[in-house]
Short mmCIF file of C-alpha atoms and ligand atoms in Angstrom, two decimals:
data_model
loop_
_atom_site.label_atom_id
_atom_site.label_comp_id
_atom_site.label_asym_id
_atom_site.label_seq_id
_atom_site.Cartn_x
_atom_site.Cartn_y
_atom_site.Cartn_z
CA MET A 1 0.00 0.00 0.00
CA ARG A 2 3.03 2.27 0.20
CA SER A 3 2.61 3.66 -3.29
CA LEU A 4 -0.79 5.08 -2.29
CA ASN A 5 1.11 7.74 -0.41
CA THR A 6 2.43 9.14 -3.65
CA LEU A 7 0.18 11.77 -5.11
CA PHE A 8 -0.13 12.72 -8.76
CA ILE A 9 -1.20 16.25 -9.50
CA PHE A 10 -1.87 17.27 -13.06
CA SER A 11 -0.38 20.37 -14.54
CA ALA A 12 -3.10 22.77 -15.72
CA SER A 13 -2.85 21.56 -19.30
CA ALA A 14 -2.91 17.93 -18.27
CA LEU A 15 -5.98 18.56 -16.12
CA MET A 16 -7.82 20.08 -19.06
CA CYS A 17 -6.80 17.10 -21.12
CA SER A 18 -8.10 14.70 -18.44
CA CYS A 19 -11.59 16.18 -18.80
CA GLN A 20 -11.79 14.90 -22.35
CA SER A 21 -10.64 11.36 -21.75
CA SER A 22 -11.18 8.63 -19.18
CA ALA A 23 -7.45 7.83 -18.93
CA PRO A 24 -5.08 10.04 -16.96
CA SER A 25 -2.65 12.14 -18.95
CA LYS A 26 0.81 10.73 -19.46
CA THR A 27 2.20 14.21 -18.82
CA ALA A 28 1.08 14.13 -15.21
CA GLU A 29 3.78 15.36 -12.90
CA THR A 30 4.72 13.61 -9.67
CA VAL A 31 5.00 15.81 -6.60
CA LYS A 32 6.07 15.03 -3.08
CA ASP A 33 3.00 15.01 -0.86
CA THR A 34 3.84 17.27 2.04
CA ALA A 35 0.51 19.05 2.47
CA ILE A 36 -0.70 16.99 5.39
CA THR A 37 1.49 14.70 7.46
CA ASP A 38 0.85 12.22 10.21
CA SER A 39 3.12 10.21 12.47
CA LYS A 40 1.01 7.21 13.49
CA GLU A 41 0.57 5.32 10.21
CA SER A 42 1.34 1.93 11.71
CA HIS A 43 -1.78 2.04 13.89
CA TYR A 44 -4.11 1.85 10.87
CA LEU A 45 -5.09 -1.05 8.63
CA SER A 46 -4.65 1.12 5.52
CA GLN A 47 -3.46 4.59 4.61
CA PRO A 48 -5.32 7.57 3.11
CA LEU A 49 -5.62 7.42 -0.68
CA VAL A 50 -4.75 11.11 -0.93
CA LYS A 51 -3.38 13.60 1.57
CA HIS A 52 -3.50 16.93 -0.29
CA ILE A 53 -7.26 17.34 0.28
CA TYR A 54 -9.71 15.90 2.80
CA THR A 55 -12.12 13.38 1.31
CA ALA A 56 -14.97 11.26 2.68
CA ASP A 57 -17.95 9.05 1.76
CA PRO A 58 -16.16 7.22 -1.08
CA SER A 59 -18.47 5.74 -3.73
CA ALA A 60 -16.23 3.63 -5.96
CA HIS A 61 -17.01 2.25 -9.42
CA VAL A 62 -15.09 0.55 -12.19
CA PHE A 63 -15.56 2.44 -15.46
CA ASN A 64 -13.57 1.49 -18.58
CA GLY A 65 -11.41 -0.84 -16.46
CA ARG A 66 -10.31 1.98 -14.12
CA ILE A 67 -11.41 2.64 -10.53
CA TYR A 68 -13.19 5.99 -10.06
CA ILE A 69 -13.93 7.24 -6.56
CA TYR A 70 -16.70 9.79 -6.01
CA PRO A 71 -16.07 11.23 -2.52
CA SER A 72 -17.30 14.19 -0.53
CA HIS A 73 -14.69 16.97 -0.34
CA ASP A 74 -14.34 18.02 3.30
CA THR A 75 -13.18 21.54 4.11
CA ALA A 76 -13.01 23.62 7.27
CA THR A 77 -15.44 26.52 6.92
CA GLY A 78 -15.69 27.40 10.61
CA ILE A 79 -19.26 26.15 11.08
CA PRO A 80 -19.51 24.85 14.68
CA GLU A 81 -20.14 21.13 15.23
CA ASP A 82 -23.69 20.06 16.09
CA ASP A 83 -25.89 16.93 16.02
CA LEU A 84 -27.26 17.90 12.61
CA GLY A 85 -23.82 17.78 11.00
CA SER A 86 -23.82 21.50 10.13
CA HIS A 87 -20.01 21.35 10.23
CA PHE A 88 -20.10 19.15 7.11
CA ASP A 89 -20.29 22.27 4.97
CA MET A 90 -18.91 20.98 1.69
CA LYS A 91 -18.88 23.07 -1.48
CA ASP A 92 -17.58 20.95 -4.35
CA PHE A 93 -16.56 17.50 -5.53
CA HIS A 94 -13.18 16.20 -6.65
CA ILE A 95 -13.15 12.81 -8.34
CA LEU A 96 -10.24 10.45 -7.80
CA SER A 97 -9.17 7.55 -9.97
CA MET A 98 -6.56 4.81 -10.14
CA ASP A 99 -5.77 1.85 -12.40
CA SER A 100 -5.84 -0.62 -9.55
CA VAL A 101 -5.83 -0.70 -5.76
CA GLY A 102 -2.31 0.17 -4.69
CA GLY A 103 -1.72 2.20 -7.88
CA LEU A 104 -1.13 5.91 -8.25
CA VAL A 105 -4.15 8.06 -7.46
CA THR A 106 -5.21 10.92 -9.73
CA ASP A 107 -7.20 13.89 -8.48
CA HIS A 108 -9.17 15.19 -11.48
CA GLY A 109 -9.84 18.61 -9.93
CA VAL A 110 -13.23 20.23 -9.34
CA ALA A 111 -15.93 18.12 -11.00
CA LEU A 112 -18.93 20.12 -9.73
CA ASP A 113 -19.15 23.28 -7.63
CA ILE A 114 -22.14 24.11 -5.44
CA LYS A 115 -22.41 27.51 -7.10
CA ASP A 116 -23.17 25.74 -10.39
CA ILE A 117 -26.13 23.83 -8.95
CA PRO A 118 -29.07 26.20 -9.55
CA TRP A 119 -31.24 24.97 -6.65
CA ALA A 120 -28.50 24.36 -4.05
CA HIS A 121 -28.15 26.33 -0.84
CA ARG A 122 -25.60 24.54 1.35
CA GLN A 123 -23.99 21.26 2.43
CA LEU A 124 -23.00 19.23 -0.62
CA TRP A 125 -22.90 15.75 0.88
CA ALA A 126 -22.07 12.20 -0.14
CA PRO A 127 -22.37 11.53 -3.90
CA ASP A 128 -22.60 8.47 -6.12
CA ALA A 129 -22.28 7.90 -9.87
CA ALA A 130 -23.63 5.66 -12.62
CA PHE A 131 -23.10 5.07 -16.34
CA ALA A 132 -26.00 4.63 -18.76
CA ASN A 133 -27.10 5.95 -22.16
CA GLY A 134 -23.47 6.73 -23.03
CA THR A 135 -23.45 9.29 -20.16
CA TYR A 136 -22.00 9.48 -16.66
CA TYR A 137 -24.46 10.59 -13.98
CA LEU A 138 -23.37 12.14 -10.70
CA TYR A 139 -25.97 11.99 -7.92
CA PHE A 140 -25.61 14.27 -4.90
CA PRO A 141 -27.57 15.46 -1.86
CA VAL A 142 -27.62 19.15 -1.04
CA LYS A 143 -29.93 21.44 0.96
CA ASP A 144 -32.27 23.74 -0.96
CA ASN A 145 -33.20 27.30 0.01
CA GLN A 146 -35.66 25.97 2.60
CA ASP A 147 -32.79 24.01 4.17
CA ILE A 148 -34.32 20.69 3.12
CA PHE A 149 -32.11 17.97 1.63
CA HIS A 150 -33.00 16.66 -1.83
CA ILE A 151 -31.00 14.64 -4.34
CA GLY A 152 -29.77 16.17 -7.56
CA VAL A 153 -28.19 14.81 -10.71
CA ALA A 154 -25.51 16.13 -13.04
CA THR A 155 -24.11 14.67 -16.27
CA SER A 156 -20.84 14.35 -18.14
CA ASN A 157 -19.40 12.50 -21.13
CA VAL A 158 -16.49 11.25 -19.03
CA PRO A 159 -16.41 9.64 -15.58
CA GLU A 160 -14.21 12.31 -13.98
CA GLY A 161 -16.35 15.25 -15.10
CA PRO A 162 -16.76 18.18 -15.07
CA PHE A 163 -20.49 17.56 -14.57
CA LYS A 164 -23.39 19.82 -15.47
CA ALA A 165 -26.20 19.91 -12.93
CA GLU A 166 -29.90 19.76 -13.77
CA LYS A 167 -31.89 22.86 -12.86
CA THR A 168 -33.99 21.12 -10.19
CA PRO A 169 -33.59 18.15 -7.83
CA ILE A 170 -34.88 14.73 -8.88
CA PRO A 171 -38.65 15.10 -8.42
CA GLY A 172 -39.81 13.17 -5.35
CA SER A 173 -36.28 12.81 -3.95
CA TYR A 174 -35.36 13.68 -0.39
CA SER A 175 -32.77 13.17 2.35
CA ILE A 176 -29.16 12.14 1.66
CA ASP A 177 -26.63 9.51 0.64
CA PRO A 178 -27.79 8.25 -2.77
CA CYS A 179 -26.41 4.89 -3.93
CA VAL A 180 -27.27 3.97 -7.52
CA PHE A 181 -27.12 0.27 -8.28
CA ARG A 182 -27.36 -1.38 -11.71
CA ASP A 183 -28.92 -4.82 -11.59
CA ASP A 184 -27.99 -7.57 -14.04
CA ASP A 185 -31.14 -6.90 -16.09
CA GLY A 186 -30.00 -3.30 -16.72
CA LYS A 187 -32.46 -1.65 -14.32
CA PHE A 188 -31.09 1.02 -11.99
CA TYR A 189 -32.24 1.60 -8.42
CA MET A 190 -31.47 4.44 -6.06
CA TYR A 191 -31.08 3.63 -2.35
CA PHE A 192 -31.02 6.66 -0.10
CA GLY A 193 -31.76 8.24 3.27
CA GLY A 194 -30.13 9.29 6.48
CA ILE A 195 -31.63 10.14 9.85
CA TRP A 196 -30.82 13.04 12.24
CA GLY A 197 -29.04 15.72 10.12
CA GLY A 198 -29.98 13.78 6.98
CA GLN A 199 -33.64 14.63 7.81
CA LEU A 200 -35.19 11.25 6.88
CA GLN A 201 -37.22 11.37 10.11
CA ARG A 202 -39.20 14.28 8.64
CA TRP A 203 -40.49 12.19 5.71
CA ASN A 204 -43.47 9.89 6.18
CA ASN A 205 -45.34 8.44 3.18
CA ASN A 206 -43.07 10.64 1.05
CA LYS A 207 -44.48 13.83 2.64
CA TYR A 208 -42.36 16.36 4.52
CA ASP A 209 -43.22 17.38 8.08
CA SER A 210 -40.73 19.79 9.62
CA THR A 211 -42.10 19.12 13.13
CA LYS A 212 -40.98 15.47 13.15
CA GLY A 213 -37.91 14.86 15.30
CA ASN A 214 -35.75 11.82 15.91
CA ARG A 215 -37.67 8.72 17.04
CA LYS A 216 -37.77 7.61 20.67
CA ALA A 217 -36.05 4.41 21.83
CA GLU A 218 -39.21 2.24 21.81
CA GLU A 219 -40.47 3.48 18.43
CA MET A 220 -39.83 1.54 15.23
CA ALA A 221 -36.60 2.53 13.54
CA ILE A 222 -36.88 4.64 10.40
CA LEU A 223 -36.37 2.62 7.22
CA PRO A 224 -34.07 3.40 4.28
CA ARG A 225 -35.68 4.19 0.92
CA ILE A 226 -35.53 2.91 -2.65
CA ALA A 227 -36.87 3.95 -6.03
CA ARG A 228 -36.19 2.51 -9.46
CA LEU A 229 -34.77 5.07 -11.86
CA ASP A 230 -36.42 5.94 -15.14
CA ALA A 231 -34.53 5.19 -18.38
CA ASP A 232 -33.44 8.86 -18.50
CA MET A 233 -31.67 8.38 -15.13
CA LYS A 234 -33.01 11.78 -14.00
CA HIS A 235 -36.40 10.76 -12.62
CA PHE A 236 -37.83 8.07 -10.40
CA ALA A 237 -39.87 5.50 -12.33
CA GLU A 238 -42.07 4.77 -9.32
CA PRO A 239 -43.03 6.22 -5.92
CA VAL A 240 -40.32 5.98 -3.28
CA LYS A 241 -40.68 2.88 -1.11
CA GLU A 242 -39.39 1.90 2.32
CA ILE A 243 -36.90 -0.97 2.56
CA LYS A 244 -37.59 -3.56 5.22
CA LEU A 245 -34.47 -4.32 7.24
CA THR A 246 -35.05 -7.10 9.78
CA ASP A 247 -33.32 -9.27 12.31
CA GLU A 248 -32.84 -13.02 11.79
CA LYS A 249 -36.45 -13.66 12.94
CA GLY A 250 -37.96 -11.20 10.46
CA ASN A 251 -38.63 -8.47 13.05
CA LEU A 252 -38.09 -4.84 12.14
CA TYR A 253 -35.69 -2.95 14.40
CA LYS A 254 -36.62 -0.37 16.98
CA GLU A 255 -34.78 2.91 17.37
CA LYS A 256 -33.08 1.55 20.49
CA ASP A 257 -31.47 -1.23 18.39
CA ASN A 258 -28.96 1.39 17.33
CA ASP A 259 -26.06 -1.01 16.89
CA ARG A 260 -28.01 -2.59 13.98
CA ARG A 261 -30.74 -0.23 12.76
CA PHE A 262 -30.27 1.92 9.66
CA PHE A 263 -28.83 5.41 10.13
CA GLU A 264 -27.29 6.47 6.74
CA ALA A 265 -24.78 5.57 4.00
CA ALA A 266 -26.62 2.86 2.04
CA TRP A 267 -24.72 0.74 -0.48
CA MET A 268 -25.91 -2.15 -2.63
CA HIS A 269 -23.87 -4.85 -4.29
CA LYS A 270 -24.63 -8.30 -5.59
CA TYR A 271 -22.63 -11.39 -4.71
CA GLU A 272 -23.43 -14.86 -6.03
CA GLY A 273 -26.98 -13.85 -6.94
CA LYS A 274 -27.84 -12.32 -3.55
CA TYR A 275 -28.44 -8.64 -2.85
CA TYR A 276 -26.21 -7.21 -0.12
CA PHE A 277 -27.58 -4.03 1.44
CA SER A 278 -24.96 -2.33 3.62
CA TYR A 279 -25.21 0.81 5.72
CA SER A 280 -23.92 2.77 8.71
CA THR A 281 -25.55 2.59 12.12
CA GLY A 282 -24.44 6.20 12.72
CA ASP A 283 -24.31 6.88 16.44
CA THR A 284 -22.94 3.36 17.14
CA HIS A 285 -20.52 3.65 14.20
CA ASN A 286 -20.88 0.14 12.71
CA LEU A 287 -20.91 -0.59 9.00
CA CYS A 288 -23.36 -3.49 8.75
CA TYR A 289 -24.87 -5.63 6.01
CA ALA A 290 -28.08 -7.49 5.38
CA ILE A 291 -28.92 -9.93 2.57
CA GLY A 292 -32.04 -10.28 0.40
CA ASP A 293 -33.35 -11.94 -2.76
CA SER A 294 -34.65 -8.81 -4.48
CA PRO A 295 -33.28 -5.27 -4.94
CA TYR A 296 -36.26 -4.09 -2.87
CA GLY A 297 -35.56 -6.43 0.05
CA PRO A 298 -36.59 -7.43 2.61
CA PHE A 299 -33.02 -7.66 3.87
CA THR A 300 -32.02 -9.82 6.81
CA TYR A 301 -29.24 -8.56 9.07
CA LYS A 302 -26.03 -10.62 8.80
CA GLY A 303 -23.31 -8.75 10.63
CA VAL A 304 -20.68 -6.04 10.79
CA ILE A 305 -18.44 -5.35 7.78
CA LEU A 306 -16.29 -2.65 9.39
CA LYS A 307 -15.87 -1.96 13.09
CA PRO A 308 -16.01 1.70 14.17
CA VAL A 309 -13.39 3.91 12.55
CA GLU A 310 -11.74 6.89 14.17
CA GLY A 311 -14.17 9.81 13.79
CA TRP A 312 -17.94 10.11 14.15
CA THR A 313 -19.14 9.02 10.70
CA SER A 314 -18.65 5.80 8.78
CA HIS A 315 -19.47 5.51 5.08
CA HIS A 316 -18.39 3.05 2.43
CA SER A 317 -18.70 1.36 -0.94
CA ILE A 318 -17.89 -2.13 -2.16
CA ILE A 319 -16.61 -3.07 -5.61
CA GLU A 320 -15.04 -6.01 -7.41
CA LYS A 321 -11.92 -5.43 -9.50
CA ASP A 322 -9.87 -8.11 -11.21
CA GLY A 323 -11.46 -10.89 -9.14
CA LYS A 324 -10.91 -9.24 -5.75
CA TRP A 325 -13.45 -7.39 -3.60
CA TYR A 326 -12.65 -4.06 -1.96
CA LEU A 327 -14.15 -1.91 0.76
CA PHE A 328 -13.69 1.85 0.38
CA TYR A 329 -14.24 3.75 3.62
CA HIS A 330 -13.02 6.79 5.53
CA ASP A 331 -11.66 7.82 8.90
CA VAL A 332 -10.00 10.92 10.36
CA GLN A 333 -6.40 9.69 10.49
CA LEU A 334 -4.94 12.85 8.93
CA SER A 335 -6.78 15.50 10.93
CA GLY A 336 -8.28 13.93 14.05
CA LYS A 337 -11.32 16.10 13.30
CA THR A 338 -14.83 14.75 12.68
CA TYR A 339 -15.40 16.88 9.60
CA LEU A 340 -11.99 16.52 7.93
CA ARG A 341 -11.90 12.93 6.78
CA ASN A 342 -9.75 10.86 4.43
CA VAL A 343 -10.77 7.99 2.16
CA LYS A 344 -9.12 4.58 2.30
CA VAL A 345 -9.46 1.13 0.77
CA THR A 346 -8.88 -2.40 1.97
CA GLU A 347 -9.61 -5.86 0.60
CA LEU A 348 -12.86 -7.50 1.66
CA HIS A 349 -13.23 -11.27 2.05
CA TYR A 350 -16.25 -13.57 1.91
CA ASN A 351 -16.61 -16.83 3.73
CA GLU A 352 -17.80 -19.98 1.92
CA ASP A 353 -21.38 -19.35 3.07
CA GLY A 354 -21.45 -15.82 1.57
CA SER A 355 -20.95 -14.02 4.87
CA ILE A 356 -18.44 -11.17 4.97
CA GLN A 357 -15.41 -11.28 7.24
CA THR A 358 -15.51 -8.38 9.70
CA ILE A 359 -12.75 -5.82 9.15
CA ASN A 360 -10.95 -4.03 11.99
CA PRO A 361 -9.82 -0.58 10.77
CA SER A 362 -6.88 -0.51 13.20
CA LYS A 363 -4.06 -2.99 13.75
O1 LIG B 408 -20.41 13.66 4.59
C1 LIG B 408 -21.60 14.10 5.18
C2 LIG B 408 -22.34 12.97 5.79
O2 LIG B 408 -21.54 12.32 6.75
C3 LIG B 408 -22.72 11.87 4.83
O3 LIG B 408 -23.78 12.19 4.01
C4 LIG B 408 -22.97 10.79 5.79
O4 LIG B 408 -23.08 9.52 5.23
C5 LIG B 408 -21.79 10.92 6.73
O5 LIG B 408 -20.66 10.28 6.24
#
């Protein structure tokens, strides 16, 4: 993993060139990464993919044989920390890419700026991406002028952008953390939602109620959401549905089951014909997974993928590349600060029965 510490930064001309093609420019110039340093590398299972900027919420995909990572871009804007995550005050996206895990990482520069999203007010949170119709789609949550999170979409001819945002959010979308999954039959589904600062608790039957607060311990836990995407990838093809996430006996979780109930950061992947729905439990900091037979669920809880990382949030993606499976995740190794995170990757292993081996983020 040592080569991950080497950063490639494009010269201005190379960066412009990279916007036209999915392969990094050969004229990229290697620079010594001295922007951010840390002295406790050996404590961690893996090292930050880049150190020149803070990155979080990595949604990884393989496009044209190359790994593209769509992360949040954390910056310090001086907003005080609170339970609603106001300190996550992000303003743009940088897309990262690499040929293979362990290879050199390219930062493709600003792919989308909040000022170029016509309906956006503040807090550009965790994105995801998809490829269809010869186009790359970037999906992102951001608050509108009423301070309500919705999910927007932007398009590009190349995976690294720059992306052009639609004028309005996806109609019927709400809350945060979109994950767009392509099933084997070519249909795309968006999984989304996040409680507390992600505002999912304010949405019941797809209607917004600003008076709704977090649920009490004995109440049923709030469920993540799904909608199939229309062929144009910019609309939902159906009303948003709840996803049933249950224990081994088929019982839905209560809010007090906060080491297993859904909080945010949904991801979907398929392994040996089964649908693996994974997510963060938020305040208990687990990354868990549950398995089902349909993209809509129900999903039965199976266990923890990643034990709590350093920091408050945990967020991930899972991809297969060249016959190996990888978990992309983040922690706060570089900064020690909740809102200045860094993305990482490690290999993920399945057992014979399809269960996932739990990963410990520290050694
Ligand atoms: O990055 C802002 C928020 O923090 C994300 O939307 C959540 O998943 C958590 O990682």
